[in-house]
Short mmCIF file of C-alpha atoms and ligand atoms in Angstrom, two decimals:
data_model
loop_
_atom_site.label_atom_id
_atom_site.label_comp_id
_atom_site.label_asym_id
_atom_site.label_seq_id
_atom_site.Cartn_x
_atom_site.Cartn_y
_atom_site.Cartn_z
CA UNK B 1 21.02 30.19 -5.97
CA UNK B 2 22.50 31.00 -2.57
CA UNK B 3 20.24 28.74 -0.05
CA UNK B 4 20.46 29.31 3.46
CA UNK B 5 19.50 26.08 5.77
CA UNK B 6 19.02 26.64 9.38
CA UNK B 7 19.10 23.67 10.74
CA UNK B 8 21.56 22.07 8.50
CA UNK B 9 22.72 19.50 11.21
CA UNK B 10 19.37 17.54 11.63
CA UNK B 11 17.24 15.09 9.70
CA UNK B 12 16.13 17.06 6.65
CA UNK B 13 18.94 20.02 6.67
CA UNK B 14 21.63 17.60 6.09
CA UNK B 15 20.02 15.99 3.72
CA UNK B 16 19.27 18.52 1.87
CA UNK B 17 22.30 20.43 1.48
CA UNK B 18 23.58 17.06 -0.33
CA UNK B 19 20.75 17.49 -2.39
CA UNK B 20 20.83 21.36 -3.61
CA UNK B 21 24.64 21.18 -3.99
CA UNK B 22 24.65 18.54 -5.86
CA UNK B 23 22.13 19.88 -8.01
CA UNK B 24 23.99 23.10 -8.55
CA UNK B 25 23.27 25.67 -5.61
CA UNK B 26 25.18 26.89 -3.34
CA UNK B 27 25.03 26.60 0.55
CA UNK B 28 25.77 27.69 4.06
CA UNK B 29 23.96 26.52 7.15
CA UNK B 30 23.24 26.89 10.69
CA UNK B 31 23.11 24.91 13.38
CA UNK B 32 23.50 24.48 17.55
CA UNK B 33 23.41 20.50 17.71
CA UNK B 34 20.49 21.08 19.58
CA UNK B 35 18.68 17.74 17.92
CA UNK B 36 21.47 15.65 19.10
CA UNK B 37 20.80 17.37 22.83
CA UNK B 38 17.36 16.09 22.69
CA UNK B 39 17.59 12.85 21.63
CA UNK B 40 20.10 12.14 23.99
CA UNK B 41 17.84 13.33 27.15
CA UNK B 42 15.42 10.76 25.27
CA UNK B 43 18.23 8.40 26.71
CA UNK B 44 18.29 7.72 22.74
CA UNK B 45 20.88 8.12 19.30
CA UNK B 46 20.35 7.88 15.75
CA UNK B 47 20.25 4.36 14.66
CA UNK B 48 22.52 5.19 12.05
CA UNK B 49 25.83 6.95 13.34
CA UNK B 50 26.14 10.39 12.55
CA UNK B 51 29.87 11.82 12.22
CA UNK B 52 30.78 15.36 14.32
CA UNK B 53 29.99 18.47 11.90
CA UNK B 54 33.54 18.77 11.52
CA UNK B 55 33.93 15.51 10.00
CA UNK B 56 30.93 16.08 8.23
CA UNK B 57 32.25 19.11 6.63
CA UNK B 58 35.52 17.32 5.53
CA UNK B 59 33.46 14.76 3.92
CA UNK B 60 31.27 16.79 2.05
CA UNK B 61 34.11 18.56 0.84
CA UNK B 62 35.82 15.20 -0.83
CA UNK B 63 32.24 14.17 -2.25
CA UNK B 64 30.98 17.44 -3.71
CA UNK B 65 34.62 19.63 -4.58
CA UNK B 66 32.01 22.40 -2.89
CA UNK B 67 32.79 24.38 0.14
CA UNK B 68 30.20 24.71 2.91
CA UNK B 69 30.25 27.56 4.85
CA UNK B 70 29.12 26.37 8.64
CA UNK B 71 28.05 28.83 11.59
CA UNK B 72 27.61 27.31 14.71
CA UNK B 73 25.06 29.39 17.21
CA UNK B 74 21.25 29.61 17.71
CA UNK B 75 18.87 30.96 16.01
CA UNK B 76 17.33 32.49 18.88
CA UNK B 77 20.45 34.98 19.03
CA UNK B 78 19.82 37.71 16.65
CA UNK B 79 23.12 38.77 16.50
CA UNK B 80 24.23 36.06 14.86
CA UNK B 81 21.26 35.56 12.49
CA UNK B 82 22.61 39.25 10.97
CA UNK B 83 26.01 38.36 10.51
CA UNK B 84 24.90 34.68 8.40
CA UNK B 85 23.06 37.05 6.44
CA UNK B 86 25.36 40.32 5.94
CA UNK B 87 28.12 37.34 5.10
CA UNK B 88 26.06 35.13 2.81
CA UNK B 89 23.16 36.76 1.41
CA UNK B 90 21.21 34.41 1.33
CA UNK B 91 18.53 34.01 -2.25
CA UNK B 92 16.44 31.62 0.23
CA UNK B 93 16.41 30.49 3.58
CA UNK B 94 14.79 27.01 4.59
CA UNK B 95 14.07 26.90 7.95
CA UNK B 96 14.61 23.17 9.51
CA UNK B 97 15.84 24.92 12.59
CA UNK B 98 12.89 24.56 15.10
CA UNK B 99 12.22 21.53 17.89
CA UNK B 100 9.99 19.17 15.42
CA UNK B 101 8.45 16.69 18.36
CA UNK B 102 4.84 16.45 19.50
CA UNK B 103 5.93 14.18 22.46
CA UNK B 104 9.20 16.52 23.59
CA UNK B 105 6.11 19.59 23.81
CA UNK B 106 4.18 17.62 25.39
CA UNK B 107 6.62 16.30 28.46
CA UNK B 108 5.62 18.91 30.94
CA UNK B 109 5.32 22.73 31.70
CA UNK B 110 9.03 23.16 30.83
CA UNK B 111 9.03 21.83 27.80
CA UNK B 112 5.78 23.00 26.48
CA UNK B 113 7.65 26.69 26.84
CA UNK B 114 10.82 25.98 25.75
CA UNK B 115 9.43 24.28 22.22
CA UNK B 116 7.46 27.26 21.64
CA UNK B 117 10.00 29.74 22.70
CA UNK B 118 12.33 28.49 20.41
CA UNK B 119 10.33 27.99 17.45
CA UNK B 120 8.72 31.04 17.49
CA UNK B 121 11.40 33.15 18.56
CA UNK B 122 13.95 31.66 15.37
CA UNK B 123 10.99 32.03 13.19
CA UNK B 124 10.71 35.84 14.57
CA UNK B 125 14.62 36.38 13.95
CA UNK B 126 14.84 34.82 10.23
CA UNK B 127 11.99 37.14 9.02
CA UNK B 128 13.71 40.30 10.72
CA UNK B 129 16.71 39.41 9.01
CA UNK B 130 14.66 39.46 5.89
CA UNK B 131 13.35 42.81 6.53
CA UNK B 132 16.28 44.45 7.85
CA UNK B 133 19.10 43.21 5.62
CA UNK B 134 17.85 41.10 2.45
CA UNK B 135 14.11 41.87 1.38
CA UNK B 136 14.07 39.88 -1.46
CA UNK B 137 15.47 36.43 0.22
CA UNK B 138 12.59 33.71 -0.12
CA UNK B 139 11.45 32.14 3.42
CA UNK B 140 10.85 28.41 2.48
CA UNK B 141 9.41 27.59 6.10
CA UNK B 142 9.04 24.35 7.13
CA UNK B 143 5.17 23.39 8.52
CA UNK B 144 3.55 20.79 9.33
CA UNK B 145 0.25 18.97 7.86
CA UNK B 146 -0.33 18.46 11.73
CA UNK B 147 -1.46 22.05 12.25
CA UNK B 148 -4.61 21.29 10.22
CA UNK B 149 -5.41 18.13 12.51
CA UNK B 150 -7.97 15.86 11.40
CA UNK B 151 -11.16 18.00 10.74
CA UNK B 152 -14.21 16.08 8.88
CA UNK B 153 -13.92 17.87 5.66
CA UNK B 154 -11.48 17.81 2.98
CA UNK B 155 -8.38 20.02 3.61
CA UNK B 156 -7.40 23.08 1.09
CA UNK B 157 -3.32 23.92 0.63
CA UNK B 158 -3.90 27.06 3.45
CA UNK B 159 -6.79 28.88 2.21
CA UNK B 160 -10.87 28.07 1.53
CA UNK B 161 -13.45 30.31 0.40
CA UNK B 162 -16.75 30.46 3.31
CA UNK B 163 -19.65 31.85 2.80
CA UNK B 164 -21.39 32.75 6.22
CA UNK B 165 -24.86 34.83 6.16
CA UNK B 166 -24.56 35.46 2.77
CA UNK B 167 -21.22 37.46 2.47
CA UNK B 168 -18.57 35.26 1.20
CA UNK B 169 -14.52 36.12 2.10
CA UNK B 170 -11.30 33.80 1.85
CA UNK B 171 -10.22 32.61 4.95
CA UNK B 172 -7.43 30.92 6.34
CA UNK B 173 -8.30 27.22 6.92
CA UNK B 174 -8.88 26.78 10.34
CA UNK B 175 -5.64 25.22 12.48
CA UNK B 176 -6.82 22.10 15.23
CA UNK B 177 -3.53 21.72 16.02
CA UNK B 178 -3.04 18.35 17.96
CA UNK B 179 0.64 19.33 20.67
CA UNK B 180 2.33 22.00 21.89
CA UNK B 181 5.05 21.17 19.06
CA UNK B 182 1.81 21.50 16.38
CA UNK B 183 0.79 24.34 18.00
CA UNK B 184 4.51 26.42 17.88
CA UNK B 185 3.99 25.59 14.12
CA UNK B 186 0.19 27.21 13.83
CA UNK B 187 1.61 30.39 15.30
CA UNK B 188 4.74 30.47 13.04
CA UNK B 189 2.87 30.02 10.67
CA UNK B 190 0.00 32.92 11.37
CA UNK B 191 3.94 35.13 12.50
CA UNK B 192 4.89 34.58 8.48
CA UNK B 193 1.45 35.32 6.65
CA UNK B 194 1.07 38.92 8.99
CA UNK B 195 4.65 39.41 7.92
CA UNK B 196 4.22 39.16 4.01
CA UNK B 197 1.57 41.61 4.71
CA UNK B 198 3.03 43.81 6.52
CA UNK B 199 6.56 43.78 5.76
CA UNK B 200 6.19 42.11 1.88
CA UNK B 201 8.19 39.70 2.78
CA UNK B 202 7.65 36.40 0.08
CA UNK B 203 6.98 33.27 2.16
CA UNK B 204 6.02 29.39 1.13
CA UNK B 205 4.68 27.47 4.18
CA UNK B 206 5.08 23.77 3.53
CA UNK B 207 2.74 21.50 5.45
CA UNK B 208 4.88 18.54 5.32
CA UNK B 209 3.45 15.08 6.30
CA UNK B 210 5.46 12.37 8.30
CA UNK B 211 9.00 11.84 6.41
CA UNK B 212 10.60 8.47 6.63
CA UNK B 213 13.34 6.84 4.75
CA UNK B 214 17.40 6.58 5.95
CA UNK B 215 19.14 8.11 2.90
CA UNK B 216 19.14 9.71 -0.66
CA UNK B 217 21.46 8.69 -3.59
CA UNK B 218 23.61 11.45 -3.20
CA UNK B 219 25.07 10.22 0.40
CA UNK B 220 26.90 7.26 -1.60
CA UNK B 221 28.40 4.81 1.03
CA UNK B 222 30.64 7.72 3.37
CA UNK B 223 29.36 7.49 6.25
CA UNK B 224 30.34 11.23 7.12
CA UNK B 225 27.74 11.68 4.64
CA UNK B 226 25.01 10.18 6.48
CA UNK B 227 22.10 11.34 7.91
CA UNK B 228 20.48 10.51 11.42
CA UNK B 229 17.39 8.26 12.12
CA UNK B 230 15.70 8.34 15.12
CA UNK B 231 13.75 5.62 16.78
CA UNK B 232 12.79 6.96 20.01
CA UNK B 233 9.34 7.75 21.08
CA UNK B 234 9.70 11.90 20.69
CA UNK B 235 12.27 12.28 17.84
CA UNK B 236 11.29 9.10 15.44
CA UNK B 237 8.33 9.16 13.61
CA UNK B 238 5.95 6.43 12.63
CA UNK B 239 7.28 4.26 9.92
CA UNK B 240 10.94 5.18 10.76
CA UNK B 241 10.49 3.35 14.27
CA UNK B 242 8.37 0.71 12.96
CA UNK B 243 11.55 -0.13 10.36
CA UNK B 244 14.27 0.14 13.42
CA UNK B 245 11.64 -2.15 15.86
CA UNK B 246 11.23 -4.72 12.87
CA UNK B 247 15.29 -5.11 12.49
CA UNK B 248 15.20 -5.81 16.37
CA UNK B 249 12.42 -7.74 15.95
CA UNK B 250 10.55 -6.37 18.31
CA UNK B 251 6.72 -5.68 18.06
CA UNK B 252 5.72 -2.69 16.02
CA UNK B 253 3.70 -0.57 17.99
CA UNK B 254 0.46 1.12 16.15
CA UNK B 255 -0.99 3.41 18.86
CA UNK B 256 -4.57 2.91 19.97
CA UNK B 257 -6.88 1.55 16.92
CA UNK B 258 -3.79 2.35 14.55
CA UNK B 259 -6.66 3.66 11.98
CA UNK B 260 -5.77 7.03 12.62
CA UNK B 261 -4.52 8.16 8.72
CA UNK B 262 -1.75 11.18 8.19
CA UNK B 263 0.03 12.18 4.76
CA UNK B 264 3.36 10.20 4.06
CA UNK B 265 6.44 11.13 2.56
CA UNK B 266 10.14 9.51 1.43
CA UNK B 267 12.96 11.69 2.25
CA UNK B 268 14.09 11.55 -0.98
CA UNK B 269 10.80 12.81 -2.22
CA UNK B 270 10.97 15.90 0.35
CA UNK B 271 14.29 16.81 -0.73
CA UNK B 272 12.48 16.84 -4.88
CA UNK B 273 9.49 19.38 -2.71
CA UNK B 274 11.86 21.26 -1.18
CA UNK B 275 13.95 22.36 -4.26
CA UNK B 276 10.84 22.85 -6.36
CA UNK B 277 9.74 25.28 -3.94
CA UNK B 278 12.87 27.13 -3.67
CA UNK B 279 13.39 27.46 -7.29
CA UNK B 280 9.65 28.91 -7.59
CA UNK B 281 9.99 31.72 -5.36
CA UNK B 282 6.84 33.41 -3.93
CA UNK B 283 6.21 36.86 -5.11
CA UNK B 284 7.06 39.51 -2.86
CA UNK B 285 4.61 39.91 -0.06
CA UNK B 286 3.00 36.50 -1.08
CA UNK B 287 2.56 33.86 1.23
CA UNK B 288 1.25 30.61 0.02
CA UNK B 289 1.10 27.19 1.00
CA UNK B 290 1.86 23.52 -0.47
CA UNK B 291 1.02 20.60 1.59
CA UNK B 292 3.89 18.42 0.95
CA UNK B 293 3.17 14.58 1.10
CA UNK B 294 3.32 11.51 -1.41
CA UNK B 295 0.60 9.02 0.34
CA UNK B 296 -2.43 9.17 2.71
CA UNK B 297 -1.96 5.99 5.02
CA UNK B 298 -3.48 4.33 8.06
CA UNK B 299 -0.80 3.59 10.66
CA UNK B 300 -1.70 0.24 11.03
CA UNK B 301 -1.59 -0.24 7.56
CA UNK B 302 1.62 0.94 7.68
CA UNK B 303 2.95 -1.27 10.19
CA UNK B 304 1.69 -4.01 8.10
CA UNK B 305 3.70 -3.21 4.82
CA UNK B 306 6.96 -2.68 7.25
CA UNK B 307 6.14 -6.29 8.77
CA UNK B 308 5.35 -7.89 4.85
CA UNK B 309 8.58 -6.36 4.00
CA UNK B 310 10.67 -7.66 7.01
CA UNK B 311 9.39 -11.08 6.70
CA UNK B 312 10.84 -10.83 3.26
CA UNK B 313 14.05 -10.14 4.61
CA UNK B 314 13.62 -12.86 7.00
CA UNK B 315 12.83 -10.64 9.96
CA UNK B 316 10.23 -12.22 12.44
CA UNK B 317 7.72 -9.32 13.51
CA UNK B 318 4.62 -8.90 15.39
CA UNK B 319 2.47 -6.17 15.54
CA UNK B 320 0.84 -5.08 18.37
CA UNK B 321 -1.52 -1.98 18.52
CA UNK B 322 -0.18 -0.06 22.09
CA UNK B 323 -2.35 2.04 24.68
CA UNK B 324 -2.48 5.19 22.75
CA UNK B 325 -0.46 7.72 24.79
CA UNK B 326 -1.99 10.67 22.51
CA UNK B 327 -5.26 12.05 22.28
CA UNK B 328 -6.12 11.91 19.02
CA UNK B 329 -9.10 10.95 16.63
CA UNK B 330 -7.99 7.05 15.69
CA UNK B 331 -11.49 6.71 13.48
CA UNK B 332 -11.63 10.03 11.08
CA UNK B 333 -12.02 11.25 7.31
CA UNK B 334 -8.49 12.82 6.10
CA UNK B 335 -8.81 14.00 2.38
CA UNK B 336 -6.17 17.08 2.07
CA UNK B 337 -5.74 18.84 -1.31
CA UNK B 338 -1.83 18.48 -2.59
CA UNK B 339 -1.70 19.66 -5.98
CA UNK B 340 0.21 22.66 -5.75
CA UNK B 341 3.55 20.89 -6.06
CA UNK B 342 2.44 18.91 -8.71
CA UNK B 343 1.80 21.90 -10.31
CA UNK B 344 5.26 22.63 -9.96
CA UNK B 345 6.13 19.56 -11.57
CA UNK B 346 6.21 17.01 -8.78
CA UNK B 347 5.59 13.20 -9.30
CA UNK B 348 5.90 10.66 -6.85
CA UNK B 349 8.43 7.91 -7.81
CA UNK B 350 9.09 5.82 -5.13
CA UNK B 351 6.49 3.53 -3.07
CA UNK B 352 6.30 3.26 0.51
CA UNK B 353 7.16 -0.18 0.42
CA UNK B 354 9.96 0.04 -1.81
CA UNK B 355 11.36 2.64 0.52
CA UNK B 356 10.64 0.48 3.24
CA UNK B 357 12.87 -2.04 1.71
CA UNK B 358 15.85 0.06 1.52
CA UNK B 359 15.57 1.34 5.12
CA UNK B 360 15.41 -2.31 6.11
CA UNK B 361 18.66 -2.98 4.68
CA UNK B 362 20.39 -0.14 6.02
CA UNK B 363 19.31 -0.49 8.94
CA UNK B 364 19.94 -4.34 9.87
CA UNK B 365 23.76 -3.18 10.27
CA UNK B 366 22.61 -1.21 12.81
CA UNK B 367 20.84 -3.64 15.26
CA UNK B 368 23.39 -3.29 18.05
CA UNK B 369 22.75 0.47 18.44
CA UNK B 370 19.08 -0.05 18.16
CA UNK B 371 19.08 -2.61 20.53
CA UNK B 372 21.24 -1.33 23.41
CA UNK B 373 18.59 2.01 23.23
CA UNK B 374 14.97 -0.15 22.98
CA UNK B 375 13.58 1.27 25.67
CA UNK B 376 13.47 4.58 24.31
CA UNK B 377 11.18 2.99 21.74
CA UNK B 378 8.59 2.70 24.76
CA UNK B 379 5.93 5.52 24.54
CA UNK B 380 5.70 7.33 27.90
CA UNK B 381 5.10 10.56 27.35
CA UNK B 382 1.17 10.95 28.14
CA UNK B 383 -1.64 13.64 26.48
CA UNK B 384 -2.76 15.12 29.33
CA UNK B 385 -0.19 13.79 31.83
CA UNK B 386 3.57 13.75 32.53
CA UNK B 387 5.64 11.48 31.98
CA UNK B 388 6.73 8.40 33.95
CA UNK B 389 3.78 8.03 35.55
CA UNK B 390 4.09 5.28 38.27
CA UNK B 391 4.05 2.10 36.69
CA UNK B 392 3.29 2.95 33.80
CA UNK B 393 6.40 2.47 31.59
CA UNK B 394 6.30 -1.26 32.88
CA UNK B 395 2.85 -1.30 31.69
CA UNK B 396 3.15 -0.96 28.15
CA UNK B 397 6.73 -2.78 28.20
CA UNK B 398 4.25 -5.72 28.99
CA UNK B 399 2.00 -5.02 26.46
CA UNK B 400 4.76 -4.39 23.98
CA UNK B 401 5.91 -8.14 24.88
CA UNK B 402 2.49 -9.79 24.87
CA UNK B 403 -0.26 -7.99 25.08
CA UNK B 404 -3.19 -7.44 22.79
CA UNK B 405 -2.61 -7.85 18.75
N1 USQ K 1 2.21 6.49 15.97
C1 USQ K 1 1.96 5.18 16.29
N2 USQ K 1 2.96 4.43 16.77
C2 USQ K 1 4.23 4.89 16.93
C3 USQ K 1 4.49 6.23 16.59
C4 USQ K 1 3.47 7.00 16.11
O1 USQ K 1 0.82 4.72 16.15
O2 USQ K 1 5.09 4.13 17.40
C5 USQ K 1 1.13 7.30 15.42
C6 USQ K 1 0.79 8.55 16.21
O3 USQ K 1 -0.11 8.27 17.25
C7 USQ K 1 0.21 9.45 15.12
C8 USQ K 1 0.96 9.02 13.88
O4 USQ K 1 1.54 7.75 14.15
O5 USQ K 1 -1.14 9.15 14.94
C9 USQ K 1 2.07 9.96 13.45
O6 USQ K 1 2.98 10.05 14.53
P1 USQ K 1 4.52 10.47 14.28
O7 USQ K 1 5.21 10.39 15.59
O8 USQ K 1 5.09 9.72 13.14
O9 USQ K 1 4.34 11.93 13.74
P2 USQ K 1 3.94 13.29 14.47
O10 USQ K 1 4.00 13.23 15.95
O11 USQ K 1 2.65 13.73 13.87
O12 USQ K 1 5.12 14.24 14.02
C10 USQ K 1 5.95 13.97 12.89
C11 USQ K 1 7.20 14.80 13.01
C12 USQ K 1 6.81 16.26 12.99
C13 USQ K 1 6.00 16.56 11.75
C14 USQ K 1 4.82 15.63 11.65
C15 USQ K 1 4.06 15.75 10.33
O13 USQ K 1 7.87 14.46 14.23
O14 USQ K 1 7.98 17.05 13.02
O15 USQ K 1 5.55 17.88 11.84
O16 USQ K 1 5.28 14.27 11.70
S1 USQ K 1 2.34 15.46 10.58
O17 USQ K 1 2.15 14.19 11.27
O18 USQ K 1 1.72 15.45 9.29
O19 USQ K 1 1.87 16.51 11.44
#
């Protein structure tokens, strides 16, 4: 199949053009190098050095004998969403392309608008570009298990069946969407499902849980091949900082009770969703959902496999539960449904520790870089507030040194 990845330069898009070439399909992507803007106004890098795209290219050239065709430009700018897919006709697009941090929405004013501009907006242009020039091309969107938040029943894959005052009807499941950044993704998400209807476009919405991990066979040891992993408090997610504060050896930092309990997924794993889902099209004007995760976990208990596993590796860590600078349920039930993949043919093969275990070890290399950017580990973006208040960043620096455990 001809899969189109907007977004190929981050996280997941680079990782998973690896992944589909290698298993036989072929690929063009899209990308602005926006990710590596924001991490650097994080004052932050990936812990693990990422090559330019050119040198990227070159490399995946050597390692695959494939070609990848590369347009540079934003999503946001129709003009050049038409051309990518008059040129490449596309059998599927995956869209990675959006601003994936709760903490970057939640900065201030500005940045509230400008991650929900831009996700909606490039979700807006890729199903246009559906409609007007390739009807039958699959959207495999990427959503987030966030947008359901943490509601005290058990969680369907999008839709439940209610019966109110003796009618019963199939609803959507009902979004508590916990940032700005969640939020973008609720009304992407709500943008696709009136679009299968209305336009019959075919749609999957995958309500992926918190990825972690630094690599997937495929990247062998090139390090052009690499992808990034971020550590700072916006752009890294849970067990991927926990992994670069343990090789510094500096507290990991649970937020609030750490209790609070979210769906888990290796990379590796997400690149075995993602193709399943692209190979399984949706019917035409069907729009489903999978919710896309391996593991529910507790963050604390998370922090404590990451610490078992560094002392094993001789690592020294502490952990020490932080202010929580969200506001978020830290004492909740979480029991979401995930069996449409499995359906599919999905089977979780690797543990979160044994993942763990191989991030460690890629990442010790790396302790220079993580260490010379540790104060972007430092949560101080605030719920509710902006950041920096006065005083504060020194305040949890503290209680990242010493404070409570
Ligand atoms: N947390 C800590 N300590 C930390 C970092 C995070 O306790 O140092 C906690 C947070 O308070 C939260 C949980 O860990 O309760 C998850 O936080 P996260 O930063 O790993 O993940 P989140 O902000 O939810 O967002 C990430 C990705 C996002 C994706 C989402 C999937 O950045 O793109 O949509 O995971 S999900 O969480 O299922 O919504």
């Amino acid at each position: 199949m001809r899969v189109l990845i907007a977004g190929i330069d981050g996280y997941l898009g680079w990782t998973l053009a690896q992944y589909l070439v290698d298993t036989g399909h072929e690929v063009a992507g899209i990308d602005n190098y926006s990710r590596r803007s924001w991490v650097a106004e994080m004052d932050s890098w990936s812990a693990i050095p990422i090559a330019p795209m050119s040198e990227r290219l070159q490399g995946f050239h050597e390692r695959y004998r494939e070609k990848l065709t590369f347009y540079e430009g934003d999503l946001q700018d129709y003009s050049l969403v038409e051309k990518v897919f008059n040129e490449f006709e596309p059998n599927a697009v995956v869209h990675l392309g959006e601003c994936p941090s709760a903490p970057y929405s939640m900065i201030d004013r500005d940045h509230a608008v400008y991650v929900q501009t831009n996700n909606i907006n490039s979700t807006f242009n890729l199903i246009f570009a559906i409609k007007d020039h390739s009807p039958e091309t699959h959207l495999v969107k990427l959503g987030t298990m966030g947008e359901y938040g943490t509601p005290n029943t058990d969680i369907p894959e999008g839709f439940f069946d209610v019966e109110y005052r003796g009618r019963r009807d199939r609803f959507p499941y009902p979004r508590q969407a916990p940032s700005w950044y969640h939020w973008s993704k609720v009304h992407g998400s709500n943008n696709i499902m009136f679009a299968c209807k209305t336009l019959g476009i075919s749609a999957t919405d995958i309500m992926q849980g918190v990825v972690f991990g630094t690599q997937i066979e495929q990247m062998g040891d090139d390090p052009r091949l690499s992808t990034r992993l971020d550590f700072d408090q916006a752009f890294g997610t849970a067990i991927n900082r926990f992994a670069c504060q343990a090789v510094i050896e500096h507290p990991l930092t649970p937020y609030g009770k750490g209790s609070q309990q979210r769906g888990f997924i290796p990379l590796r794993e997400s690149m075995k969703c993602l193709k399943l889902a692209i190979e399984n099209p949706a019917a035409m004007g069907e729009y489903r959902v999978f919710n896309q995760f391996a593991e529910v976990h507790s963050i604390d208990g998370l922090a404590r496999t990451v610490q078992h596993v560094a002392s094993g590796l001789g690592l020294d860590v502490e952990v020490k539960n932080l202010e929580n600078p969200r506001m978020e349920l830290e004492e909740h039930y979480y029991n979401p449904d995930h069996s449409k993949l499995r359906e599919l043919g999905y089977t979780p093969t690797q543990s979160v520790e044994d993942e763990v275990r191989i991030m460690l070890s890629d990442l010790i290399p790396q302790r220079d870089r993580i260490e010379e950017k540790k104060r972007s580990l430092l949560p101080d973006v605030q719920w509710g507030g902006y950041r920096r208040r006065s005083g504060y960043l020194s305040d949890i620096e503290a209680q990242a040194a010493g404070g409570q455990s």
